[in-house]
Amino acid sequence: MGWTDSHCHIRLATTDGRATDEDAVAEARAAGVDRLVTVGTDAAQSAAAIEVARGHEGVWATVGLHPHDAIQGVDSLTGLFDDPTVVAVGECGLDYHYDHSPKDVQRAAFGAQIALAHERGLALVIHTREAWADTWGILAAEGVPARTVFHCFTGGPDEARRCLDLGACLSFSGIVTFKGAPEVREAAALCPSDRLMVETDSPFLAPVPHRGQPNRPAWVTVVGTAIATLRGETVAEVERATSATAGHLFGLPQ
């Protein structure tokens, strides 16, 4: 088993016309990335993720309503969860940095999507930014799904321990390579290997030395290599551990 990019947006990464879905997947394969989870952020992007997953072996989709798009309503996702390529609800959660959707609307949409994960027995992919207290409060009220991940983890050791105590996994992006993110590196260092995942969040957050460029799933290897260094582990150990964790969380073939 090679690397698993546990969170990318393949169709968003190819909308500039310089690459295709096939290019992104083929480049990832050539880099040793065998499995990709392409993530929905609203009804249109969730449908696009499903289309990409249907067309490529080793690619799975999620269906979700990002907090920025919460104003669209969770009902807009109706019917999309029935596709067999769908392995998770999300990304969903709270983002108080921009408030593109009102906070009360974000909270309601997040709670509804947690309920959907419970109802359908799917994993839950959480996006939280500057909203830890409310995120934990809603999870306490709704119950944490058995398979939950905090994607693109941006907290420090204290937030990491709180999430781990809930039984969740932590997924780390290229932020671990950023000079100004020592607290994220501390969180990645303390995370148990069976709760650790890696992602690109492509086309966003390209890791050093590619910062400033559109990110791509192939570069999850850069993220994994950086985590191996800070944990004092071999790259192969991190590759195996993070892929096993992703496989379990999303219910992927082993």
Short mmCIF file of C-alpha atoms in Angstrom, two decimals:
data_model
loop_
_atom_site.label_atom_id
_atom_site.label_comp_id
_atom_site.label_asym_id
_atom_site.label_seq_id
_atom_site.Cartn_x
_atom_site.Cartn_y
_atom_site.Cartn_z
CA MET A 1 0.00 0.00 0.00
CA GLY A 2 1.33 3.43 -0.98
CA TRP A 3 0.34 6.85 0.30
CA THR A 4 -3.26 7.95 0.78
CA ASP A 5 -4.21 11.58 0.23
CA SER A 6 -7.07 11.65 2.70
CA HIS A 7 -8.43 15.04 1.61
CA CYS A 8 -8.11 16.71 -1.78
CA HIS A 9 -10.34 18.55 -4.23
CA ILE A 10 -9.39 17.02 -7.56
CA ARG A 11 -11.92 18.87 -9.69
CA LEU A 12 -11.02 22.22 -8.11
CA ALA A 13 -7.36 21.46 -8.73
CA THR A 14 -7.99 21.06 -12.46
CA THR A 15 -10.35 23.97 -13.14
CA ASP A 16 -7.59 26.25 -14.38
CA GLY A 17 -7.52 24.31 -17.65
CA ARG A 18 -3.87 23.32 -17.34
CA ALA A 19 -4.60 19.81 -16.09
CA THR A 20 -7.36 17.20 -16.14
CA ASP A 21 -8.69 14.81 -13.54
CA GLU A 22 -6.70 12.12 -15.31
CA ASP A 23 -3.52 14.20 -15.08
CA ALA A 24 -3.93 14.74 -11.33
CA VAL A 25 -4.62 11.08 -10.60
CA ALA A 26 -1.85 9.82 -12.89
CA GLU A 27 0.70 12.20 -11.37
CA ALA A 28 -0.31 11.04 -7.90
CA ARG A 29 0.05 7.40 -8.90
CA ALA A 30 3.51 8.07 -10.32
CA ALA A 31 4.50 9.63 -6.98
CA GLY A 32 3.35 6.57 -5.03
CA VAL A 33 -0.06 7.87 -3.96
CA ASP A 34 -2.35 4.90 -4.46
CA ARG A 35 -5.58 6.17 -2.88
CA LEU A 36 -7.28 9.55 -2.93
CA VAL A 37 -10.37 10.90 -1.21
CA THR A 38 -11.80 13.82 -3.17
CA VAL A 39 -13.99 16.01 -1.03
CA GLY A 40 -17.30 17.80 -1.57
CA THR A 41 -17.98 21.28 -0.23
CA ASP A 42 -21.48 21.87 -1.62
CA ALA A 43 -23.93 20.04 -3.87
CA ALA A 44 -22.12 20.91 -7.11
CA GLN A 45 -18.65 20.06 -5.82
CA SER A 46 -19.94 16.88 -4.17
CA ALA A 47 -21.46 15.77 -7.48
CA ALA A 48 -18.14 16.56 -9.17
CA ALA A 49 -16.26 14.52 -6.56
CA ILE A 50 -18.55 11.56 -7.22
CA GLU A 51 -17.99 11.89 -10.97
CA VAL A 52 -14.22 11.85 -10.49
CA ALA A 53 -14.40 8.88 -8.12
CA ARG A 54 -16.60 6.90 -10.50
CA GLY A 55 -14.07 7.39 -13.27
CA HIS A 56 -10.91 6.38 -11.43
CA GLU A 57 -9.92 3.29 -9.51
CA GLY A 58 -8.58 4.07 -6.06
CA VAL A 59 -10.50 7.35 -5.75
CA TRP A 60 -13.43 7.86 -3.38
CA ALA A 61 -15.75 10.80 -2.76
CA THR A 62 -17.33 12.65 0.12
CA VAL A 63 -20.52 14.68 0.18
CA GLY A 64 -20.75 17.72 2.38
CA LEU A 65 -21.63 21.35 2.89
CA HIS A 66 -18.64 23.50 3.88
CA PRO A 67 -19.39 26.11 6.55
CA HIS A 68 -18.79 28.86 3.98
CA ASP A 69 -21.69 27.39 1.97
CA ALA A 70 -23.97 26.49 4.87
CA ILE A 71 -26.50 29.06 3.70
CA GLN A 72 -27.33 26.70 0.82
CA GLY A 73 -28.92 24.26 3.26
CA VAL A 74 -28.16 20.61 3.91
CA ASP A 75 -31.26 19.62 1.93
CA SER A 76 -29.32 20.62 -1.20
CA LEU A 77 -27.28 17.42 -0.75
CA THR A 78 -30.32 15.13 -0.95
CA GLY A 79 -29.73 12.05 -3.11
CA LEU A 80 -25.95 12.39 -3.34
CA PHE A 81 -25.13 10.10 -0.42
CA ASP A 82 -26.52 7.02 -2.19
CA ASP A 83 -23.60 6.67 -4.60
CA PRO A 84 -21.32 3.73 -3.69
CA THR A 85 -18.18 5.85 -4.07
CA VAL A 86 -19.23 8.07 -1.14
CA VAL A 87 -17.33 7.24 2.05
CA ALA A 88 -17.95 10.26 4.28
CA VAL A 89 -20.08 13.24 5.18
CA GLY A 90 -18.18 16.50 4.87
CA GLU A 91 -16.29 18.53 4.83
CA CYS A 92 -18.52 20.27 7.29
CA GLY A 93 -18.11 22.25 10.47
CA LEU A 94 -17.56 25.84 11.54
CA ASP A 95 -15.41 28.64 10.15
CA TYR A 96 -15.58 31.87 12.11
CA HIS A 97 -12.64 33.46 10.30
CA TYR A 98 -14.67 34.67 7.32
CA ASP A 99 -18.31 34.13 8.34
CA HIS A 100 -19.39 33.66 4.72
CA SER A 101 -22.49 32.04 6.22
CA PRO A 102 -24.00 33.31 9.49
CA LYS A 103 -22.73 31.50 12.56
CA ASP A 104 -26.15 30.19 13.56
CA VAL A 105 -26.64 28.77 10.04
CA GLN A 106 -23.20 27.14 10.20
CA ARG A 107 -24.01 25.55 13.54
CA ALA A 108 -27.33 24.17 12.30
CA ALA A 109 -25.75 22.75 9.12
CA PHE A 110 -22.94 21.15 11.09
CA GLY A 111 -25.34 19.49 13.50
CA ALA A 112 -27.47 18.19 10.64
CA GLN A 113 -24.45 16.67 8.91
CA ILE A 114 -23.26 14.97 12.09
CA ALA A 115 -26.74 13.44 12.28
CA LEU A 116 -26.39 12.27 8.67
CA ALA A 117 -23.08 10.57 9.45
CA HIS A 118 -24.74 8.70 12.31
CA GLU A 119 -27.78 7.80 10.22
CA ARG A 120 -25.82 6.50 7.26
CA GLY A 121 -22.90 4.97 9.12
CA LEU A 122 -20.42 7.16 7.25
CA ALA A 123 -17.24 8.84 8.40
CA LEU A 124 -17.39 12.52 9.35
CA VAL A 125 -14.88 15.04 7.97
CA ILE A 126 -14.67 18.19 10.12
CA HIS A 127 -13.45 21.64 9.11
CA THR A 128 -13.01 23.96 12.08
CA ARG A 129 -11.35 27.37 12.10
CA GLU A 130 -11.38 29.76 15.03
CA ALA A 131 -14.37 27.87 16.41
CA TRP A 132 -13.05 25.16 18.73
CA ALA A 133 -15.46 25.70 21.62
CA ASP A 134 -18.59 25.62 19.44
CA THR A 135 -17.23 22.68 17.44
CA TRP A 136 -16.77 20.62 20.59
CA GLY A 137 -20.11 21.76 21.96
CA ILE A 138 -22.03 20.62 18.88
CA LEU A 139 -20.19 17.30 18.83
CA ALA A 140 -21.12 16.81 22.49
CA ALA A 141 -24.76 17.52 21.73
CA GLU A 142 -24.98 15.34 18.61
CA GLY A 143 -22.52 12.59 19.60
CA VAL A 144 -19.19 12.00 17.88
CA PRO A 145 -19.49 9.49 15.01
CA ALA A 146 -17.31 6.42 15.49
CA ARG A 147 -15.19 7.43 12.50
CA THR A 148 -14.39 11.15 12.67
CA VAL A 149 -11.44 13.18 11.42
CA PHE A 150 -10.44 16.78 11.98
CA HIS A 151 -9.09 17.60 8.54
CA CYS A 152 -6.27 20.08 7.93
CA PHE A 153 -5.64 20.22 11.66
CA THR A 154 -4.57 23.73 12.67
CA GLY A 155 -4.63 23.52 16.45
CA GLY A 156 -1.83 22.95 18.89
CA PRO A 157 -1.13 20.20 21.43
CA ASP A 158 -4.05 21.11 23.72
CA GLU A 159 -6.60 21.04 20.90
CA ALA A 160 -5.06 17.84 19.56
CA ARG A 161 -5.42 16.08 22.90
CA ARG A 162 -9.03 17.23 23.21
CA CYS A 163 -9.86 15.88 19.74
CA LEU A 164 -8.05 12.61 20.42
CA ASP A 165 -9.95 12.22 23.69
CA LEU A 166 -13.14 12.35 21.62
CA GLY A 167 -11.88 9.34 19.64
CA ALA A 168 -11.20 11.37 16.49
CA CYS A 169 -8.32 11.18 14.04
CA LEU A 170 -6.17 14.14 13.01
CA SER A 171 -5.21 14.84 9.41
CA PHE A 172 -2.25 17.10 8.68
CA SER A 173 -1.63 19.16 5.55
CA GLY A 174 1.24 21.16 4.12
CA ILE A 175 0.86 23.57 7.04
CA VAL A 176 3.31 21.32 8.94
CA THR A 177 6.01 22.64 6.60
CA PHE A 178 5.21 26.32 7.22
CA LYS A 179 7.69 28.27 9.29
CA GLY A 180 4.94 29.94 11.33
CA ALA A 181 3.18 26.75 12.46
CA PRO A 182 5.24 25.22 15.32
CA GLU A 183 2.11 24.36 17.29
CA VAL A 184 0.77 22.28 14.40
CA ARG A 185 4.06 20.39 14.24
CA GLU A 186 3.81 19.72 17.99
CA ALA A 187 0.33 18.28 17.45
CA ALA A 188 1.58 16.05 14.62
CA ALA A 189 4.44 14.82 16.78
CA LEU A 190 2.17 13.74 19.65
CA CYS A 191 -0.61 12.16 17.57
CA PRO A 192 -0.70 8.34 17.92
CA SER A 193 0.15 6.62 14.67
CA ASP A 194 -3.23 4.89 14.50
CA ARG A 195 -4.98 8.29 14.55
CA LEU A 196 -2.65 10.05 12.11
CA MET A 197 -3.51 10.94 8.52
CA VAL A 198 -1.97 13.12 5.81
CA GLU A 199 -3.61 15.22 3.14
CA THR A 200 -2.95 17.93 0.59
CA ASP A 201 -6.25 19.83 0.64
CA SER A 202 -5.22 20.53 -2.95
CA PRO A 203 -5.38 22.92 -4.70
CA PHE A 204 -4.83 24.80 -1.44
CA LEU A 205 -1.92 24.92 1.03
CA ALA A 206 0.94 23.65 -1.11
CA PRO A 207 3.79 22.51 1.13
CA VAL A 208 7.27 23.99 1.20
CA PRO A 209 9.15 24.00 -1.22
CA HIS A 210 6.09 24.37 -3.49
CA ARG A 211 4.39 27.16 -1.55
CA GLY A 212 2.62 29.68 -3.76
CA GLN A 213 1.78 27.09 -6.42
CA PRO A 214 -1.54 25.27 -6.84
CA ASN A 215 -1.28 22.18 -4.67
CA ARG A 216 -1.70 18.69 -6.10
CA PRO A 217 -2.36 15.23 -4.63
CA ALA A 218 1.11 14.01 -5.62
CA TRP A 219 2.60 16.33 -3.01
CA VAL A 220 1.07 14.45 -0.08
CA THR A 221 4.42 12.64 -0.09
CA VAL A 222 6.08 15.95 0.87
CA VAL A 223 3.71 16.32 3.81
CA GLY A 224 4.35 12.75 4.92
CA THR A 225 8.11 13.13 4.66
CA ALA A 226 8.01 16.29 6.81
CA ILE A 227 5.96 14.49 9.45
CA ALA A 228 8.37 11.56 9.46
CA THR A 229 11.24 13.96 10.15
CA LEU A 230 9.54 15.73 13.04
CA ARG A 231 8.39 12.42 14.58
CA GLY A 232 11.79 10.77 14.21
CA GLU A 233 10.30 7.97 12.12
CA THR A 234 11.09 6.61 8.70
CA VAL A 235 9.10 7.80 5.72
CA ALA A 236 7.97 4.22 5.15
CA GLU A 237 6.60 4.00 8.69
CA VAL A 238 4.56 7.17 8.24
CA GLU A 239 3.35 6.03 4.82
CA ARG A 240 2.12 2.72 6.24
CA ALA A 241 0.56 4.21 9.37
CA THR A 242 -1.27 7.08 7.70
CA SER A 243 -2.61 4.89 4.90
CA ALA A 244 -3.83 2.30 7.40
CA THR A 245 -5.57 4.98 9.44
CA ALA A 246 -7.23 6.46 6.34
CA GLY A 247 -8.29 3.01 5.20
CA HIS A 248 -9.96 2.30 8.51
CA LEU A 249 -11.58 5.71 8.84
CA PHE A 250 -13.10 5.70 5.35
CA GLY A 251 -13.73 1.97 5.13
CA LEU A 252 -11.46 1.55 2.11
CA PRO A 253 -10.28 -1.83 0.80
CA GLN A 254 -7.07 -2.88 2.57
#
